[in-house]
Coordinates of N, CA and C and ligand atoms in Angstrom, one line a residue:
M1 N 88.0 -194.9 100.1 CA 86.8 -194.7 99.0 C 87.6 -195.7 97.9
P2 N 86.9 -196.5 97.6 CA 87.4 -197.9 96.5 C 87.6 -196.7 95.2
P3 N 88.6 -197.2 94.5 CA 89.3 -196.4 93.1 C 87.4 -196.6 92.5
R4 N 87.6 -195.6 91.4 CA 86.7 -195.4 90.6 C 86.9 -195.8 89.3
I5 N 86.1 -196.3 88.3 CA 86.9 -196.8 86.9 C 85.6 -196.5 86.2
G6 N 86.4 -196.0 85.0 CA 85.2 -195.2 83.8 C 85.3 -196.7 82.6
V7 N 84.2 -196.6 82.2 CA 84.1 -197.7 81.0 C 83.7 -197.0 79.9
L8 N 84.4 -197.6 78.9 CA 84.4 -197.5 77.0 C 83.8 -198.7 76.8
A9 N 82.9 -198.8 76.2 CA 82.4 -200.0 75.4 C 81.1 -199.9 74.3
S10 N 81.4 -200.6 73.1 CA 80.7 -200.2 71.7 C 79.6 -201.2 71.6
G11 N 79.9 -202.6 72.6 CA 78.7 -203.4 72.3 C 78.2 -204.7 73.2
R12 N 78.7 -205.5 73.1 CA 78.0 -206.6 74.0 C 77.7 -206.0 75.4
G13 N 79.1 -205.6 76.1 CA 79.2 -205.7 77.0 C 79.6 -206.7 78.0
S14 N 79.6 -208.4 78.0 CA 80.1 -208.9 78.7 C 81.4 -208.7 79.6
N15 N 82.4 -208.2 79.2 CA 83.4 -207.9 79.9 C 82.8 -207.1 80.8
F16 N 82.4 -206.0 80.4 CA 82.1 -205.3 81.5 C 81.0 -206.0 82.8
V17 N 80.2 -206.5 82.6 CA 79.4 -207.2 82.9 C 80.3 -208.0 83.8
A18 N 81.1 -208.5 83.2 CA 81.8 -209.5 84.6 C 82.9 -209.0 85.6
I19 N 83.2 -207.6 84.9 CA 84.0 -206.8 86.2 C 82.8 -206.1 86.9
A20 N 81.7 -205.6 86.5 CA 80.5 -205.9 87.5 C 80.2 -206.7 88.4
E21 N 80.1 -207.7 88.2 CA 79.8 -208.9 89.3 C 80.8 -209.1 90.0
A22 N 82.3 -209.2 89.5 CA 83.7 -209.4 90.3 C 83.6 -208.4 91.4
I23 N 83.1 -206.7 91.4 CA 82.7 -206.0 92.5 C 81.9 -206.4 93.7
R24 N 80.8 -206.7 92.8 CA 79.0 -206.8 93.6 C 79.7 -208.1 94.7
R25 N 80.3 -208.9 94.1 CA 81.1 -210.5 94.7 C 82.1 -209.3 95.9
G26 N 82.4 -208.7 95.6 CA 83.6 -208.4 96.5 C 84.6 -209.1 96.5
D27 N 85.0 -209.5 95.0 CA 86.5 -210.2 94.5 C 87.0 -208.6 93.7
L28 N 86.4 -207.9 93.4 CA 87.3 -206.8 92.9 C 87.1 -205.5 94.0
K29 N 87.8 -204.5 94.3 CA 87.6 -203.7 95.3 C 87.6 -202.5 94.5
A30 N 86.7 -201.9 93.6 CA 86.4 -200.8 93.1 C 85.3 -200.9 92.6
E31 N 84.5 -199.4 92.2 CA 83.4 -199.3 91.5 C 83.8 -198.5 90.1
I32 N 82.2 -198.6 89.1 CA 82.0 -198.4 88.4 C 81.1 -197.6 88.4
A33 N 82.1 -195.9 88.0 CA 81.3 -195.0 88.2 C 80.4 -195.1 87.1
L34 N 81.1 -194.6 86.1 CA 80.2 -194.2 84.7 C 80.7 -195.1 83.4
L35 N 79.8 -195.8 82.7 CA 79.9 -196.5 80.9 C 79.5 -195.5 80.0
I36 N 80.6 -195.5 79.3 CA 80.6 -194.2 77.8 C 80.2 -195.0 76.7
S37 N 79.0 -195.2 76.1 CA 79.4 -196.0 74.7 C 79.3 -194.9 73.5
D38 N 80.1 -195.4 72.3 CA 80.0 -194.3 71.0 C 78.7 -194.8 70.2
R39 N 77.8 -196.2 71.0 CA 76.9 -196.5 69.7 C 75.6 -196.3 70.8
K40 N 75.0 -195.6 70.2 CA 73.9 -195.6 71.4 C 73.1 -197.0 71.1
D41 N 73.4 -198.0 70.6 CA 72.2 -199.0 70.5 C 73.0 -200.3 71.2
A42 N 74.3 -199.8 71.5 CA 75.2 -200.5 72.4 C 74.5 -201.5 73.3
A43 N 74.1 -203.1 73.5 CA 74.0 -203.6 74.6 C 74.4 -203.4 76.1
A44 N 75.8 -202.8 76.1 CA 76.4 -202.5 77.0 C 75.9 -201.7 77.9
L45 N 75.2 -200.6 77.0 CA 74.4 -199.2 77.9 C 73.0 -199.7 78.5
A46 N 72.5 -200.9 78.3 CA 71.3 -200.9 78.8 C 71.8 -202.2 79.9
K47 N 72.9 -202.9 79.9 CA 73.4 -203.9 80.7 C 73.6 -202.8 82.2
A48 N 74.3 -201.3 81.5 CA 74.4 -200.9 83.1 C 73.6 -200.2 83.6
R49 N 72.5 -200.3 82.9 CA 71.7 -199.7 83.4 C 70.3 -200.2 84.2
E50 N 70.6 -201.6 84.0 CA 69.9 -202.5 84.5 C 70.6 -202.7 85.9
L51 N 71.9 -202.7 85.5 CA 72.6 -202.7 86.8 C 72.6 -201.5 87.9
G52 N 71.8 -200.6 87.5 CA 72.3 -199.2 88.1 C 73.6 -198.4 87.9
I53 N 74.2 -198.8 86.9 CA 75.7 -198.0 87.1 C 75.2 -196.9 85.8
A54 N 75.6 -195.9 85.9 CA 75.2 -194.6 85.1 C 76.2 -195.3 83.9
A55 N 75.6 -194.7 82.8 CA 75.5 -194.8 81.4 C 75.2 -194.0 80.6
E56 N 76.1 -193.2 79.6 CA 75.6 -192.4 78.6 C 76.4 -193.0 76.9
H57 N 75.6 -191.7 76.1 CA 75.8 -192.5 75.1 C 76.5 -191.1 74.5
I58 N 77.4 -190.6 73.8 CA 78.0 -189.8 73.5 C 78.4 -190.1 71.8
P59 N 78.0 -189.3 70.6 CA 77.8 -189.9 69.5 C 79.1 -189.3 69.0
Y60 N 79.7 -190.4 68.2 CA 81.5 -190.4 67.4 C 81.1 -189.8 66.0
S61 N 82.3 -189.1 65.9 CA 82.2 -189.0 64.7 C 83.8 -189.0 64.0
V62 N 83.5 -189.9 62.8 CA 85.0 -189.9 62.6 C 85.9 -189.0 61.9
K63 N 85.0 -187.7 61.8 CA 86.0 -186.3 61.2 C 86.7 -185.7 62.1
D64 N 86.2 -186.3 63.5 CA 86.9 -185.2 64.6 C 86.6 -186.1 66.0
R65 N 87.6 -187.8 65.6 CA 88.0 -188.4 66.5 C 88.2 -188.1 68.1
E66 N 88.4 -187.0 68.2 CA 88.8 -186.4 69.4 C 87.3 -185.9 70.1
A67 N 87.0 -185.5 69.5 CA 85.4 -184.6 70.0 C 85.0 -185.3 70.7
F68 N 85.1 -186.6 70.0 CA 84.3 -187.5 71.5 C 85.3 -188.0 72.7
E69 N 86.4 -187.9 72.5 CA 87.2 -188.4 73.4 C 87.3 -187.3 75.0
R70 N 87.3 -186.1 74.0 CA 87.1 -184.9 75.1 C 86.1 -184.9 76.2
A71 N 84.9 -184.8 75.0 CA 83.7 -185.0 75.8 C 83.5 -186.4 77.1
A72 N 84.4 -187.5 76.3 CA 84.1 -189.3 77.4 C 85.3 -188.3 78.6
G73 N 86.2 -187.7 78.3 CA 87.2 -187.7 79.5 C 86.9 -186.5 80.3
D74 N 85.9 -185.5 80.1 CA 85.3 -185.0 80.7 C 84.4 -185.3 81.7
R75 N 83.4 -186.3 80.9 CA 83.1 -186.5 82.0 C 83.2 -187.8 82.9
F76 N 84.3 -188.9 82.0 CA 84.8 -189.5 83.6 C 85.6 -188.9 84.6
D77 N 86.2 -187.5 83.9 CA 86.7 -186.7 85.3 C 85.7 -186.4 86.4
E78 N 84.4 -186.0 85.5 CA 83.8 -185.0 86.6 C 83.1 -186.6 87.5
A79 N 83.1 -187.7 86.6 CA 82.4 -188.8 87.5 C 84.0 -189.5 88.8
G80 N 84.9 -188.8 88.8 CA 86.0 -189.1 89.7 C 86.9 -190.4 89.5
C81 N 86.9 -191.1 88.1 CA 87.5 -192.0 87.4 C 88.7 -191.7 87.5
S82 N 89.6 -192.6 88.1 CA 91.1 -192.5 88.0 C 91.3 -193.9 87.2
L83 N 91.0 -194.8 86.9 CA 91.7 -195.7 85.4 C 90.4 -195.8 84.5
I84 N 90.3 -196.1 83.4 CA 89.8 -196.4 82.4 C 89.6 -197.5 81.6
I85 N 88.5 -198.2 81.6 CA 88.4 -199.7 81.2 C 87.9 -199.8 79.4
L86 N 88.4 -200.2 78.8 CA 88.0 -200.2 77.6 C 87.1 -201.7 77.3
A87 N 86.2 -202.0 77.1 CA 85.4 -203.6 77.3 C 85.0 -203.4 76.2
G88 N 85.8 -204.1 75.0 CA 85.1 -203.7 74.0 C 84.9 -202.6 73.0
Y89 N 85.7 -201.4 73.2 CA 85.2 -200.5 72.8 C 86.0 -200.8 71.3
M90 N 85.2 -200.0 70.0 CA 85.8 -200.7 68.9 C 86.7 -199.5 67.9
R91 N 86.6 -198.5 68.8 CA 87.5 -197.2 68.3 C 88.7 -197.3 67.9
L92 N 89.6 -196.7 67.8 CA 91.6 -196.3 67.9 C 91.1 -195.2 68.8
L93 N 91.5 -195.2 69.7 CA 91.6 -194.2 70.9 C 93.0 -193.4 70.1
T94 N 92.8 -191.9 69.8 CA 94.0 -191.1 69.4 C 94.8 -191.0 70.3
P95 N 96.1 -190.4 69.8 CA 97.3 -190.1 71.5 C 96.6 -188.9 72.0
Y96 N 95.5 -188.3 72.1 CA 95.1 -187.1 72.9 C 94.8 -188.0 73.9
F97 N 94.1 -189.3 73.8 CA 93.6 -189.5 75.0 C 94.2 -190.2 76.0
V98 N 95.0 -190.8 75.2 CA 96.3 -192.1 75.6 C 97.0 -190.9 76.4
R99 N 97.1 -190.1 76.3 CA 98.2 -189.2 76.9 C 97.4 -188.3 77.4
R100 N 95.9 -188.6 77.9 CA 94.9 -187.7 78.7 C 95.3 -188.9 80.1
Y101 N 95.1 -190.0 79.5 CA 95.5 -191.0 80.9 C 96.6 -191.4 81.0
P102 N 97.9 -191.2 80.8 CA 99.0 -191.7 81.0 C 99.4 -193.4 81.8
G103 N 99.4 -194.5 81.3 CA 99.4 -195.7 82.4 C 98.2 -195.9 82.8
R104 N 97.0 -195.5 82.6 CA 95.5 -195.4 83.6 C 94.3 -195.9 82.5
I105 N 94.5 -196.5 81.0 CA 93.9 -197.2 80.5 C 93.9 -198.5 80.0
L106 N 93.4 -199.6 80.3 CA 93.5 -200.6 80.1 C 92.7 -201.7 79.0
N107 N 93.5 -202.5 78.1 CA 92.3 -203.1 77.4 C 92.3 -204.4 77.4
I108 N 91.8 -205.4 77.2 CA 91.5 -207.0 76.8 C 91.3 -207.0 75.5
H109 N 92.1 -208.1 75.0 CA 92.6 -208.4 73.6 C 92.5 -209.5 73.6
P110 N 91.7 -210.4 72.4 CA 90.8 -212.4 72.1 C 92.1 -212.3 71.6
S111 N 93.5 -212.3 72.2 CA 94.3 -213.6 71.6 C 95.6 -213.1 72.7
L112 N 96.4 -214.0 72.4 CA 98.1 -214.0 73.6 C 99.2 -213.5 72.7
L113 N 98.7 -211.6 73.2 CA 100.1 -210.7 72.4 C 101.0 -210.7 72.7
P114 N 102.1 -210.7 72.1 CA 101.7 -209.8 71.0 C 101.6 -210.3 69.7
S115 N 101.2 -211.9 69.6 CA 100.4 -212.4 68.6 C 99.3 -211.5 68.3
F116 N 98.8 -211.5 66.7 CA 97.7 -211.3 66.4 C 96.8 -210.0 67.0
R117 N 97.6 -209.1 66.7 CA 97.1 -207.9 67.0 C 95.8 -207.4 66.1
G118 N 95.0 -206.3 66.8 CA 93.8 -205.6 65.5 C 93.1 -206.7 65.9
L119 N 91.8 -206.5 64.8 CA 90.9 -207.0 64.5 C 90.5 -208.5 64.3
H120 N 89.5 -209.3 64.5 CA 89.3 -210.3 64.4 C 90.2 -211.4 64.1
A121 N 90.9 -211.2 66.1 CA 92.2 -211.9 66.3 C 92.3 -213.6 66.6
Q122 N 90.9 -213.8 66.8 CA 90.6 -215.2 66.8 C 90.6 -215.7 65.6
K123 N 90.2 -214.9 64.2 CA 90.0 -215.8 63.2 C 91.8 -215.6 63.0
Q124 N 92.3 -214.9 63.2 CA 93.8 -214.5 62.6 C 94.4 -215.7 63.3
A125 N 94.2 -216.6 64.5 CA 95.0 -217.3 65.2 C 94.3 -218.3 64.6
L126 N 93.1 -218.8 64.2 CA 92.4 -220.4 63.3 C 93.7 -220.2 62.6
E127 N 93.6 -219.1 61.4 CA 94.2 -219.3 59.9 C 96.0 -219.6 60.0
F128 N 96.2 -218.7 61.2 CA 97.7 -219.4 61.6 C 98.0 -220.8 62.0
G129 N 96.9 -221.2 62.4 CA 97.1 -222.7 62.5 C 97.9 -222.5 64.2
V130 N 97.4 -221.6 65.2 CA 98.5 -222.0 66.4 C 97.2 -223.2 67.2
K131 N 98.4 -224.1 68.0 CA 97.5 -224.9 68.9 C 96.9 -224.2 70.5
I132 N 97.5 -223.3 70.6 CA 97.2 -222.8 72.1 C 96.7 -221.0 71.6
A133 N 95.7 -220.2 71.9 CA 95.0 -219.2 71.6 C 94.6 -218.8 73.1
G134 N 94.3 -217.7 73.3 CA 94.0 -216.9 74.7 C 93.6 -216.0 74.9
C135 N 93.4 -214.7 75.8 CA 93.4 -213.3 75.8 C 94.4 -212.9 76.7
T136 N 94.6 -211.1 76.7 CA 95.5 -210.4 77.1 C 94.4 -209.4 77.6
V137 N 95.5 -208.9 78.8 CA 95.0 -208.0 79.4 C 96.3 -206.8 79.6
H138 N 96.4 -205.8 78.8 CA 97.7 -205.2 78.9 C 97.1 -203.9 78.8
V139 N 98.1 -202.6 79.5 CA 98.0 -201.1 79.4 C 98.1 -200.9 78.4
V140 N 97.1 -199.3 78.2 CA 97.1 -198.8 76.6 C 98.1 -197.7 75.9
T141 N 98.8 -198.0 75.4 CA 99.4 -196.8 74.4 C 99.2 -196.4 73.2
E142 N 100.3 -195.4 72.8 CA 100.0 -194.9 71.3 C 99.8 -196.5 70.5
E143 N 100.7 -197.5 70.8 CA 100.5 -198.3 69.9 C 99.6 -199.3 69.8
L144 N 98.5 -199.7 69.0 CA 97.8 -200.6 68.9 C 98.1 -201.9 69.5
D145 N 97.2 -202.4 70.7 CA 97.6 -203.9 71.3 C 98.9 -204.0 71.7
A146 N 100.2 -203.1 72.3 CA 101.7 -203.1 72.2 C 102.2 -202.8 73.6
G147 N 100.6 -202.3 74.5 CA 101.3 -202.4 75.6 C 101.7 -202.9 76.5
P148 N 102.6 -202.7 77.7 CA 102.5 -203.5 78.7 C 101.7 -204.7 79.4
I149 N 102.1 -205.7 79.3 CA 100.7 -206.8 79.2 C 101.3 -207.1 80.5
L150 N 99.6 -207.0 81.6 CA 98.9 -207.9 82.7 C 99.0 -208.5 83.3
G151 N 98.5 -209.6 82.1 CA 98.0 -210.7 82.5 C 97.8 -211.8 81.1
Q152 N 97.7 -212.9 81.0 CA 97.4 -213.6 80.2 C 96.6 -215.2 80.5
R153 N 95.6 -215.5 79.8 CA 95.0 -216.7 80.1 C 94.7 -217.6 78.9
A154 N 95.4 -218.8 78.7 CA 95.3 -219.7 77.6 C 94.1 -220.3 77.4
V155 N 93.8 -221.0 76.0 CA 93.0 -222.0 76.7 C 93.4 -223.0 74.5
P156 N 93.3 -224.5 74.5 CA 93.4 -225.0 73.5 C 92.7 -224.6 72.0
V157 N 93.5 -224.8 71.6 CA 92.4 -224.8 69.8 C 92.2 -226.1 69.9
L158 N 90.9 -226.4 69.8 CA 90.3 -227.7 69.1 C 90.4 -227.7 67.6
E159 N 90.5 -229.0 67.1 CA 90.6 -229.5 65.4 C 89.6 -229.1 64.6
D160 N 88.1 -228.9 64.9 CA 87.5 -228.5 64.8 C 86.3 -227.2 65.4
D161 N 87.3 -226.6 65.7 CA 87.1 -225.6 66.2 C 87.0 -224.0 65.0
T162 N 85.3 -223.5 65.4 CA 85.3 -222.4 64.1 C 85.5 -221.0 64.8
E163 N 85.4 -220.2 64.1 CA 85.7 -218.7 64.7 C 84.6 -218.3 65.8
D164 N 83.1 -219.2 66.0 CA 82.5 -218.7 66.9 C 82.6 -219.8 67.8
T165 N 83.6 -220.8 67.9 CA 83.9 -221.6 69.0 C 85.0 -221.5 69.8
L166 N 85.7 -221.3 69.4 CA 87.5 -220.3 70.0 C 86.8 -219.2 70.3
S167 N 86.1 -218.4 69.5 CA 85.7 -216.8 70.6 C 85.7 -217.4 72.0
A168 N 84.5 -218.2 72.0 CA 83.2 -218.1 73.3 C 84.3 -218.8 74.3
R169 N 85.3 -219.9 73.7 CA 86.4 -220.5 74.5 C 87.1 -219.3 75.2
I170 N 87.4 -218.3 74.4 CA 88.3 -217.3 75.1 C 87.4 -216.2 76.2
L171 N 86.3 -215.9 75.4 CA 85.6 -215.2 75.9 C 84.8 -215.6 77.5
E172 N 84.7 -216.9 77.5 CA 84.7 -217.4 78.9 C 86.0 -217.4 80.6
Q173 N 87.2 -217.1 79.4 CA 88.5 -216.9 79.9 C 88.8 -215.5 80.3
E174 N 88.3 -214.7 79.4 CA 88.3 -212.7 79.2 C 87.7 -212.5 80.9
H175 N 86.8 -213.5 81.1 CA 85.8 -212.7 82.1 C 86.1 -213.3 83.5
R176 N 87.1 -213.9 82.9 CA 87.8 -214.7 84.9 C 89.3 -213.5 84.6
L177 N 89.8 -212.9 83.5 CA 91.2 -212.6 83.6 C 91.0 -211.1 83.8
Y178 N 90.5 -210.1 83.1 CA 89.7 -208.9 83.5 C 89.8 -208.4 84.7
P179 N 88.9 -208.8 85.3 CA 88.7 -209.1 87.1 C 89.8 -208.8 87.5
E180 N 90.8 -210.0 87.5 CA 91.8 -210.6 88.2 C 92.5 -209.2 88.1
A181 N 93.0 -209.1 86.6 CA 93.7 -208.4 86.2 C 94.3 -206.8 87.0
I182 N 92.8 -206.1 86.8 CA 92.4 -204.9 87.1 C 92.8 -205.2 88.4
G183 N 92.5 -206.2 89.4 CA 92.6 -206.3 90.9 C 94.1 -206.3 91.0
R184 N 94.8 -206.9 90.4 CA 96.2 -206.8 90.9 C 97.0 -205.2 90.0
Y185 N 96.4 -204.4 88.9 CA 96.5 -203.3 88.8 C 96.6 -202.3 90.0
L186 N 94.9 -202.4 90.3 CA 95.1 -201.6 91.5 C 95.8 -202.1 92.9
A187 N 95.9 -203.3 92.9 CA 96.5 -203.3 94.2 C 98.1 -203.0 94.4
D188 N 98.5 -203.6 93.0 CA 99.9 -203.4 92.9 C 100.6 -201.8 92.4
G189 N 99.8 -201.3 91.7 CA 100.3 -200.4 90.5 C 101.3 -201.0 89.7
V190 N 101.4 -202.4 89.9 CA 102.6 -203.1 89.1 C 101.9 -203.7 88.4
G191 N 102.2 -204.0 86.8 CA 102.0 -204.8 85.6 C 102.5 -206.3 85.7
M192 N 102.3 -207.4 86.8 CA 103.2 -208.1 86.7 C 105.0 -208.6 85.9
G193 N 105.4 -207.8 86.8 CA 106.9 -207.4 86.4 C 107.0 -206.8 85.4
Q194 N 106.1 -206.6 84.3 CA 106.2 -205.9 83.0 C 106.7 -204.2 83.3
G195 N 106.4 -203.9 84.6 CA 106.9 -202.6 84.7 C 106.1 -201.9 85.9
S196 N 106.1 -200.7 86.5 CA 106.0 -200.4 87.4 C 105.4 -198.7 87.0
V197 N 104.3 -198.8 87.8 CA 103.7 -197.1 87.6 C 104.4 -196.3 88.9
T198 N 104.7 -195.2 88.2 CA 105.8 -193.9 88.8 C 104.7 -193.1 89.8
A199 N 105.3 -192.3 90.6 CA 104.8 -191.7 91.3 C 103.5 -190.9 90.0
A200 N 104.0 -190.6 89.2 CA 103.0 -189.5 88.5 C 101.7 -190.2 87.9
G201 N 102.1 -191.7 88.3 CA 100.8 -192.7 87.5 C 101.2 -192.8 86.1
R202 N 102.9 -192.5 85.8 CA 102.9 -193.4 83.8 C 103.4 -195.0 84.5
L203 N 103.3 -195.8 83.4 CA 103.6 -197.1 83.7 C 104.9 -197.0 83.1
G204 N 106.3 -197.4 84.0 CA 107.2 -197.3 83.1 C 107.3 -198.4 82.5
Q205 N 108.3 -198.2 81.2 CA 108.5 -199.8 80.2 C 110.0 -200.0 81.0
P206 N 110.0 -201.6 81.2 CA 110.9 -202.5 81.8 C 112.5 -202.0 81.0
D207 N 112.3 -201.3 79.7 CA 113.8 -201.2 79.3 C 114.1 -199.5 79.3
E208 N 113.1 -198.7 80.5 CA 113.6 -197.6 80.9 C 114.5 -197.1 81.7
G209 N 115.2 -198.1 82.2 CA 116.2 -198.2 83.0 C 116.0 -197.9 84.3
Ligands
GRF1 C1 86.3 -209.2 73.8 O1 86.1 -210.6 72.5 C2 87.5 -208.9 73.8 O2 88.5 -209.0 74.2 C3 87.3 -207.7 72.8 O3 85.8 -207.2 72.4 C4 85.1 -208.6 72.7 C5 84.4 -207.6 73.5 O4 83.3 -208.2 74.2 N1 88.1 -206.1 72.9 P1 82.5 -208.0 75.5 O5 81.5 -206.6 74.3 O6 82.9 -207.7 76.2 O7 81.1 -208.9 75.4

C-alpha cells in the first residue's frame, strides 16, 4: 500500500495540487489521505474536494495552539497518515506537534535556506540584493525553517524583479521540487546526505555521530 500523506494548508494550495498531480501521473508513489486547513475559506480546501481528496477545516485559536494540533493529529492518525506535509501552512507548529511526528513533517520554504527564514522570504532576498534565490524542502524541527535540507532549486533574481515576479519564478520551481523531494524522502528515508532516518523514524542529524 502506498504511504499515506496528511497535508496542512492555510491558503492557495498550489503546492498541494502539484503534489496531487505528481501522484496522479504516477511520478510520486503515495496517496494524499487528508488535507486539513486552519482557515475555513482556504482555496486549498476547495481544490482538494475538486480532486476528490478528503478535506477538513479545523478551527484555530491562538489561545490554545495545541488544541488544533491535537485535533489535526488525531484525524491524520485515523486516516493512517505516516507523513505530514506543510503546504503553505501559515501557523507556527508547537513542539507538541513536532514531537508527535518526529522526522515525519516536511515543509517547503521560498528561499535557499539557511538564508531568509520566516515570513516574506522573497522580499527579504530582494532587499538583501542576492542574485540567486530559490526554494528549499526540509524536515521540520522545533526551530523555524532550520531542519535538515532534503532538496533545493535555484532561480536567478532579475534586475527588474518585484516581490511578485520573483515569487512566481520561485513558485514554479517549488511545484517541481516538492514532489521530487517527497519521492526521495519516501524512497530512501534519507535526506540527500543530510542525515538518515533511524529505525524509530527519527531523522538523525549529521553531527549526532
Ligand atoms: C509557498 O510559497 C511556500 O513556499 C510557502 O507558502 C507558499 C504556499 O503557496 N511555504 P501555496 O499555498 O502552496 O500555493
